[in-house]
């Protein structure tokens, strides 16, 4: 069965700290991988995506993620977080259906 | 933002009543989805559609039905609302392999 696991449920960081959010997946077909962000009170927006090619993908707002096939992982990183990055982050795997992790709530303290 | 409109945005209803949520898209995408979002569970797929009159169940389909009579509209019906269906419901569409989300409908069943 397809599944997505996010290891961190709630992360608290100070501004300028580095961020890494873990994501592991189980999927039987060709993998399309995504990270979405949900700011308070808003809908999900795409941060970045991986379909094929370079396993290091860059997204909006300085985020990047690395696809490691041997580890079934797609971890999200940002070198220096800002207060405005406070949000919930969802990892997802998709084909015709999309499967989401349970989300990681990130709080950035000014 | 992708052209997705959900209606209503907020609704309070009584236990046992039927409720219909509407998702309207202007992107002419083939795939449409209904998710519910609950704390600790992330987004869970209720039903999805891969074309007019073509629908299939997701992981939490009990108590829900859907219909898609036109490409642009995907309706979600709670046949007899229960308190466990209090949630935020998101519609999504899929084009070019990625999902785009509507603004959400907050449903409260009292």
Short mmCIF file of N, CA, C and O in Angstrom, two decimals, chain B residues 4-103:
data_model
loop_
_atom_site.label_atom_id
_atom_site.label_comp_id
_atom_site.label_asym_id
_atom_site.label_seq_id
_atom_site.Cartn_x
_atom_site.Cartn_y
_atom_site.Cartn_z
N UNK B 4 -9.88 27.13 -9.06
CA UNK B 4 -10.70 26.19 -8.30
C UNK B 4 -11.52 26.98 -7.30
O UNK B 4 -10.96 27.78 -6.54
N UNK B 5 -12.81 26.74 -7.29
CA UNK B 5 -13.70 27.42 -6.36
C UNK B 5 -14.49 26.38 -5.59
O UNK B 5 -15.10 25.50 -6.18
N UNK B 6 -14.44 26.49 -4.28
CA UNK B 6 -15.23 25.61 -3.43
C UNK B 6 -16.39 26.41 -2.82
O UNK B 6 -16.21 27.55 -2.42
N UNK B 7 -17.53 25.76 -2.73
CA UNK B 7 -18.66 26.40 -2.07
C UNK B 7 -19.49 25.36 -1.33
O UNK B 7 -19.61 24.22 -1.78
N UNK B 8 -20.02 25.73 -0.15
CA UNK B 8 -19.74 26.97 0.56
C UNK B 8 -18.36 26.94 1.19
O UNK B 8 -17.69 25.91 1.18
N UNK B 9 -17.89 28.04 1.73
CA UNK B 9 -16.62 28.08 2.42
C UNK B 9 -16.77 27.65 3.88
O UNK B 9 -15.84 27.13 4.48
N UNK B 10 -17.92 27.91 4.44
CA UNK B 10 -18.21 27.51 5.81
C UNK B 10 -19.64 27.01 5.86
O UNK B 10 -20.52 27.55 5.19
N UNK B 11 -19.85 25.96 6.66
CA UNK B 11 -21.21 25.46 6.85
C UNK B 11 -21.33 24.79 8.20
O UNK B 11 -20.44 24.03 8.61
N UNK B 12 -22.45 25.06 8.85
CA UNK B 12 -22.81 24.37 10.07
C UNK B 12 -24.10 23.62 9.79
O UNK B 12 -25.05 24.21 9.27
N UNK B 13 -24.13 22.35 10.11
CA UNK B 13 -25.31 21.56 9.82
C UNK B 13 -25.60 20.63 11.00
O UNK B 13 -24.74 20.42 11.86
N UNK B 14 -26.80 20.10 11.01
CA UNK B 14 -27.19 19.22 12.10
C UNK B 14 -26.95 17.76 11.75
O UNK B 14 -27.03 17.35 10.58
N UNK B 15 -26.69 16.98 12.77
CA UNK B 15 -26.52 15.54 12.59
C UNK B 15 -27.72 14.94 11.88
O UNK B 15 -28.86 15.28 12.20
N UNK B 16 -27.43 14.09 10.89
CA UNK B 16 -28.50 13.40 10.18
C UNK B 16 -28.97 14.08 8.92
O UNK B 16 -29.72 13.49 8.15
N UNK B 17 -28.53 15.30 8.69
CA UNK B 17 -28.96 16.00 7.48
C UNK B 17 -28.00 15.73 6.34
O UNK B 17 -26.81 15.51 6.56
N UNK B 18 -28.48 15.75 5.09
CA UNK B 18 -27.57 15.62 3.95
C UNK B 18 -26.91 16.97 3.66
O UNK B 18 -27.50 18.03 3.86
N UNK B 19 -25.67 16.89 3.20
CA UNK B 19 -24.90 18.10 2.89
C UNK B 19 -24.17 17.87 1.57
O UNK B 19 -23.62 16.79 1.36
N UNK B 20 -24.18 18.86 0.72
CA UNK B 20 -23.43 18.78 -0.53
C UNK B 20 -22.45 19.93 -0.63
O UNK B 20 -22.82 21.09 -0.45
N UNK B 21 -21.21 19.57 -0.91
CA UNK B 21 -20.16 20.55 -1.15
C UNK B 21 -19.83 20.54 -2.63
O UNK B 21 -19.79 19.48 -3.27
N UNK B 22 -19.54 21.73 -3.14
CA UNK B 22 -19.29 21.84 -4.58
C UNK B 22 -17.86 22.30 -4.85
O UNK B 22 -17.33 23.17 -4.16
N UNK B 23 -17.28 21.71 -5.89
CA UNK B 23 -15.97 22.13 -6.37
C UNK B 23 -16.10 22.43 -7.85
O UNK B 23 -16.59 21.59 -8.61
N UNK B 24 -15.67 23.60 -8.23
CA UNK B 24 -15.77 24.05 -9.61
C UNK B 24 -14.39 24.44 -10.12
O UNK B 24 -13.68 25.20 -9.45
N UNK B 25 -13.99 23.93 -11.27
CA UNK B 25 -12.69 24.27 -11.83
C UNK B 25 -12.86 24.89 -13.22
O UNK B 25 -13.80 24.59 -13.95
N UNK B 26 -11.93 25.76 -13.55
CA UNK B 26 -11.93 26.40 -14.87
C UNK B 26 -10.72 25.97 -15.69
O UNK B 26 -10.42 26.59 -16.71
N UNK B 27 -10.00 24.93 -15.24
CA UNK B 27 -8.75 24.52 -15.88
C UNK B 27 -8.93 23.36 -16.86
O UNK B 27 -7.98 22.95 -17.52
N UNK B 28 -10.12 22.78 -16.89
CA UNK B 28 -10.40 21.65 -17.78
C UNK B 28 -9.51 20.43 -17.48
O UNK B 28 -9.18 19.64 -18.38
N UNK B 29 -9.14 20.28 -16.20
CA UNK B 29 -8.33 19.13 -15.84
C UNK B 29 -9.18 17.89 -15.69
O UNK B 29 -10.33 17.96 -15.21
N UNK B 30 -8.59 16.76 -16.02
CA UNK B 30 -9.34 15.50 -15.98
C UNK B 30 -9.58 15.00 -14.56
O UNK B 30 -10.64 14.51 -14.23
N UNK B 31 -8.54 15.10 -13.73
CA UNK B 31 -8.63 14.53 -12.39
C UNK B 31 -9.08 15.57 -11.36
O UNK B 31 -8.58 16.70 -11.34
N UNK B 32 -10.02 15.16 -10.53
CA UNK B 32 -10.46 15.98 -9.41
C UNK B 32 -10.55 15.11 -8.16
O UNK B 32 -10.83 13.90 -8.26
N UNK B 33 -10.34 15.72 -7.00
CA UNK B 33 -10.23 14.97 -5.75
C UNK B 33 -10.96 15.70 -4.63
O UNK B 33 -11.01 16.93 -4.61
N UNK B 34 -11.43 14.92 -3.68
CA UNK B 34 -11.90 15.47 -2.42
C UNK B 34 -11.08 14.87 -1.28
O UNK B 34 -10.95 13.65 -1.18
N UNK B 35 -10.54 15.76 -0.44
CA UNK B 35 -9.79 15.37 0.73
C UNK B 35 -10.46 15.97 1.96
O UNK B 35 -11.11 16.99 1.90
N UNK B 36 -10.22 15.32 3.09
CA UNK B 36 -10.54 15.95 4.36
C UNK B 36 -9.24 16.10 5.15
O UNK B 36 -8.34 15.26 5.05
N UNK B 37 -9.16 17.20 5.89
CA UNK B 37 -7.98 17.49 6.68
C UNK B 37 -8.36 17.54 8.15
O UNK B 37 -9.21 18.33 8.56
N UNK B 38 -7.70 16.72 8.94
CA UNK B 38 -7.95 16.65 10.37
C UNK B 38 -6.63 16.65 11.10
O UNK B 38 -5.65 16.04 10.62
N UNK B 39 -6.56 17.29 12.26
CA UNK B 39 -5.30 17.32 13.03
C UNK B 39 -4.78 15.91 13.29
O UNK B 39 -5.52 15.02 13.71
N UNK B 40 -3.50 15.73 13.03
CA UNK B 40 -2.87 14.43 13.28
C UNK B 40 -3.04 13.42 12.16
O UNK B 40 -2.45 12.33 12.22
N UNK B 41 -3.85 13.75 11.18
CA UNK B 41 -4.10 12.82 10.08
C UNK B 41 -3.65 13.37 8.72
O UNK B 41 -3.66 12.65 7.74
N UNK B 42 -3.29 14.62 8.66
CA UNK B 42 -2.92 15.18 7.37
C UNK B 42 -4.12 15.26 6.45
O UNK B 42 -5.25 15.51 6.89
N UNK B 43 -3.91 15.02 5.19
CA UNK B 43 -5.00 15.00 4.21
C UNK B 43 -5.29 13.56 3.83
O UNK B 43 -4.39 12.80 3.48
N UNK B 44 -6.54 13.21 3.88
CA UNK B 44 -6.96 11.87 3.53
C UNK B 44 -7.95 11.93 2.36
O UNK B 44 -8.90 12.72 2.39
N UNK B 45 -7.70 11.09 1.39
CA UNK B 45 -8.50 11.10 0.17
C UNK B 45 -9.86 10.45 0.42
O UNK B 45 -9.95 9.32 0.92
N UNK B 46 -10.91 11.14 0.03
CA UNK B 46 -12.27 10.63 0.20
C UNK B 46 -12.72 9.91 -1.08
O UNK B 46 -13.06 8.74 -1.07
N UNK B 47 -12.77 10.68 -2.15
CA UNK B 47 -13.10 10.15 -3.48
C UNK B 47 -12.31 10.94 -4.50
O UNK B 47 -11.89 12.07 -4.25
N UNK B 48 -12.18 10.36 -5.68
CA UNK B 48 -11.60 11.11 -6.76
C UNK B 48 -12.31 10.76 -8.06
O UNK B 48 -13.07 9.78 -8.14
N UNK B 49 -12.07 11.59 -9.07
CA UNK B 49 -12.70 11.39 -10.37
C UNK B 49 -11.66 11.52 -11.45
O UNK B 49 -10.79 12.40 -11.40
N UNK B 50 -11.75 10.64 -12.43
CA UNK B 50 -10.82 10.68 -13.55
C UNK B 50 -11.52 11.00 -14.87
O UNK B 50 -10.98 10.76 -15.95
N UNK B 51 -12.73 11.50 -14.75
CA UNK B 51 -13.47 11.95 -15.92
C UNK B 51 -14.94 12.07 -15.60
O UNK B 51 -15.38 11.68 -14.50
N UNK B 52 -15.70 12.60 -16.54
CA UNK B 52 -17.14 12.74 -16.34
C UNK B 52 -17.76 11.37 -16.07
O UNK B 52 -17.52 10.42 -16.82
N UNK B 53 -18.45 11.28 -14.96
CA UNK B 53 -19.14 10.06 -14.51
C UNK B 53 -18.18 8.94 -14.13
O UNK B 53 -18.63 7.81 -13.88
N UNK B 54 -16.90 9.22 -14.07
CA UNK B 54 -15.91 8.23 -13.65
C UNK B 54 -15.35 8.62 -12.30
O UNK B 54 -14.60 9.61 -12.19
N UNK B 55 -15.70 7.85 -11.27
CA UNK B 55 -15.23 8.17 -9.93
C UNK B 55 -14.76 6.90 -9.23
O UNK B 55 -15.11 5.79 -9.64
N UNK B 56 -13.97 7.09 -8.18
CA UNK B 56 -13.51 5.94 -7.42
C UNK B 56 -13.31 6.36 -5.97
O UNK B 56 -13.18 7.54 -5.66
N UNK B 57 -13.29 5.35 -5.09
CA UNK B 57 -13.19 5.62 -3.67
C UNK B 57 -11.75 5.85 -3.26
O UNK B 57 -10.82 5.26 -3.81
N UNK B 58 -11.60 6.68 -2.23
CA UNK B 58 -10.33 6.85 -1.59
C UNK B 58 -10.29 6.07 -0.30
O UNK B 58 -11.05 5.13 -0.09
N UNK B 59 -9.41 6.48 0.62
CA UNK B 59 -9.20 5.71 1.83
C UNK B 59 -10.27 5.93 2.90
O UNK B 59 -10.40 5.11 3.81
N UNK B 60 -11.04 7.02 2.82
CA UNK B 60 -12.04 7.31 3.85
C UNK B 60 -13.37 7.64 3.20
O UNK B 60 -13.96 8.69 3.44
N UNK B 61 -13.88 6.76 2.37
CA UNK B 61 -15.06 7.05 1.56
C UNK B 61 -16.39 6.75 2.26
O UNK B 61 -17.44 7.21 1.80
N UNK B 62 -16.37 6.00 3.36
CA UNK B 62 -17.64 5.64 4.01
C UNK B 62 -18.40 6.88 4.46
O UNK B 62 -17.85 7.75 5.13
N UNK B 63 -19.68 6.93 4.09
CA UNK B 63 -20.52 8.05 4.47
C UNK B 63 -20.51 9.19 3.48
O UNK B 63 -21.19 10.20 3.69
N UNK B 64 -19.75 9.04 2.42
CA UNK B 64 -19.63 10.08 1.39
C UNK B 64 -19.97 9.49 0.02
O UNK B 64 -19.66 8.33 -0.26
N UNK B 65 -20.55 10.33 -0.82
CA UNK B 65 -20.72 9.98 -2.23
C UNK B 65 -20.34 11.18 -3.07
O UNK B 65 -20.27 12.31 -2.56
N UNK B 66 -20.06 10.93 -4.33
CA UNK B 66 -19.64 12.01 -5.22
C UNK B 66 -20.35 11.88 -6.56
O UNK B 66 -20.87 10.82 -6.91
N UNK B 67 -20.35 12.98 -7.27
CA UNK B 67 -20.87 12.94 -8.64
C UNK B 67 -20.12 13.94 -9.50
O UNK B 67 -19.69 15.00 -9.01
N UNK B 68 -19.96 13.57 -10.75
CA UNK B 68 -19.30 14.46 -11.69
C UNK B 68 -20.03 14.34 -13.03
O UNK B 68 -19.76 13.47 -13.83
N UNK B 69 -20.96 15.25 -13.24
CA UNK B 69 -21.76 15.25 -14.46
C UNK B 69 -21.16 16.15 -15.54
O UNK B 69 -21.52 16.06 -16.71
N UNK B 70 -20.25 17.03 -15.12
CA UNK B 70 -19.55 17.91 -16.06
C UNK B 70 -18.08 17.95 -15.68
O UNK B 70 -17.73 17.77 -14.51
N UNK B 71 -17.24 18.20 -16.64
CA UNK B 71 -15.80 18.25 -16.36
C UNK B 71 -15.48 19.22 -15.25
O UNK B 71 -14.62 18.98 -14.41
N UNK B 72 -16.18 20.34 -15.22
CA UNK B 72 -15.79 21.42 -14.31
C UNK B 72 -16.33 21.28 -12.89
O UNK B 72 -15.88 21.98 -12.00
N UNK B 73 -17.29 20.38 -12.65
CA UNK B 73 -17.91 20.31 -11.33
C UNK B 73 -17.77 18.92 -10.70
O UNK B 73 -18.04 17.90 -11.36
N UNK B 74 -17.40 18.93 -9.43
CA UNK B 74 -17.25 17.67 -8.68
C UNK B 74 -17.93 17.90 -7.34
O UNK B 74 -17.49 18.73 -6.55
N UNK B 75 -19.00 17.16 -7.10
CA UNK B 75 -19.80 17.35 -5.90
C UNK B 75 -19.52 16.25 -4.88
O UNK B 75 -19.41 15.08 -5.24
N UNK B 76 -19.44 16.67 -3.63
CA UNK B 76 -19.26 15.73 -2.52
C UNK B 76 -20.51 15.80 -1.65
O UNK B 76 -20.88 16.89 -1.20
N UNK B 77 -21.14 14.66 -1.42
CA UNK B 77 -22.35 14.62 -0.60
C UNK B 77 -22.13 13.76 0.63
O UNK B 77 -21.63 12.63 0.53
N UNK B 78 -22.47 14.33 1.77
CA UNK B 78 -22.55 13.58 3.01
C UNK B 78 -24.00 13.16 3.13
O UNK B 78 -24.89 13.99 3.29
N UNK B 79 -24.24 11.89 3.04
CA UNK B 79 -25.60 11.42 2.92
C UNK B 79 -26.41 11.68 4.19
O UNK B 79 -27.58 12.02 4.13
N UNK B 80 -25.78 11.51 5.34
CA UNK B 80 -26.41 11.76 6.62
C UNK B 80 -25.29 12.19 7.57
O UNK B 80 -24.59 11.35 8.12
N UNK B 81 -25.12 13.48 7.71
CA UNK B 81 -23.94 14.00 8.38
C UNK B 81 -23.83 13.51 9.83
O UNK B 81 -24.83 13.42 10.57
N UNK B 82 -22.61 13.22 10.23
CA UNK B 82 -22.32 12.82 11.62
C UNK B 82 -21.23 13.75 12.18
O UNK B 82 -20.49 14.38 11.42
N UNK B 83 -21.12 13.77 13.49
CA UNK B 83 -20.14 14.66 14.11
C UNK B 83 -18.71 14.30 13.70
O UNK B 83 -17.83 15.17 13.65
N UNK B 84 -18.48 13.04 13.38
CA UNK B 84 -17.13 12.63 12.95
C UNK B 84 -16.76 13.20 11.58
O UNK B 84 -15.59 13.10 11.16
N UNK B 85 -17.71 13.75 10.89
CA UNK B 85 -17.45 14.37 9.60
C UNK B 85 -17.19 15.87 9.70
O UNK B 85 -16.98 16.53 8.68
N UNK B 86 -17.17 16.38 10.92
CA UNK B 86 -16.70 17.74 11.13
C UNK B 86 -15.23 17.80 10.72
O UNK B 86 -14.40 17.04 11.24
N UNK B 87 -14.91 18.67 9.79
CA UNK B 87 -13.57 18.68 9.22
C UNK B 87 -13.43 19.87 8.27
O UNK B 87 -14.38 20.62 8.04
N UNK B 88 -12.24 20.00 7.73
CA UNK B 88 -12.02 20.93 6.63
C UNK B 88 -11.86 20.09 5.37
O UNK B 88 -11.04 19.16 5.33
N UNK B 89 -12.65 20.42 4.36
CA UNK B 89 -12.66 19.64 3.13
C UNK B 89 -11.98 20.45 2.01
O UNK B 89 -12.30 21.61 1.79
N UNK B 90 -11.05 19.80 1.36
CA UNK B 90 -10.35 20.43 0.25
C UNK B 90 -10.62 19.67 -1.04
O UNK B 90 -10.54 18.45 -1.09
N UNK B 91 -10.91 20.44 -2.05
CA UNK B 91 -10.97 19.91 -3.41
C UNK B 91 -9.62 20.15 -4.06
O UNK B 91 -8.94 21.16 -3.78
N UNK B 92 -9.22 19.24 -4.92
CA UNK B 92 -7.99 19.43 -5.67
C UNK B 92 -8.21 18.98 -7.10
O UNK B 92 -9.08 18.15 -7.39
N UNK B 93 -7.42 19.55 -8.00
CA UNK B 93 -7.40 19.11 -9.38
C UNK B 93 -5.97 18.76 -9.75
O UNK B 93 -5.02 19.23 -9.11
N UNK B 94 -5.84 17.95 -10.75
CA UNK B 94 -4.51 17.50 -11.13
C UNK B 94 -4.29 17.73 -12.62
O UNK B 94 -5.09 17.30 -13.45
N UNK B 95 -3.19 18.43 -12.88
CA UNK B 95 -2.79 18.65 -14.25
C UNK B 95 -1.27 18.64 -14.33
O UNK B 95 -0.62 19.14 -13.44
N UNK B 96 -0.72 18.07 -15.35
CA UNK B 96 0.74 17.98 -15.49
C UNK B 96 1.38 17.28 -14.30
O UNK B 96 2.51 17.60 -13.93
N UNK B 97 0.65 16.39 -13.66
CA UNK B 97 1.22 15.58 -12.60
C UNK B 97 1.26 16.20 -11.23
O UNK B 97 1.76 15.57 -10.30
N UNK B 98 0.79 17.42 -11.06
CA UNK B 98 0.78 18.00 -9.73
C UNK B 98 -0.63 18.42 -9.37
O UNK B 98 -1.47 18.65 -10.22
N UNK B 99 -0.88 18.49 -8.06
CA UNK B 99 -2.21 18.80 -7.56
C UNK B 99 -2.30 20.27 -7.17
O UNK B 99 -1.36 20.83 -6.60
N UNK B 100 -3.43 20.87 -7.46
CA UNK B 100 -3.72 22.24 -7.08
C UNK B 100 -4.97 22.21 -6.20
O UNK B 100 -5.93 21.52 -6.51
N UNK B 101 -4.94 23.01 -5.13
CA UNK B 101 -5.99 22.91 -4.14
C UNK B 101 -6.89 24.13 -4.12
O UNK B 101 -6.45 25.26 -4.38
N UNK B 102 -8.15 23.88 -3.77
CA UNK B 102 -9.08 24.94 -3.51
C UNK B 102 -8.86 25.51 -2.12
O UNK B 102 -7.98 25.07 -1.37
N UNK B 103 -9.67 26.51 -1.77
CA UNK B 103 -9.49 27.23 -0.51
C UNK B 103 -10.03 26.48 0.70
O UNK B 103 -9.75 26.86 1.82
#
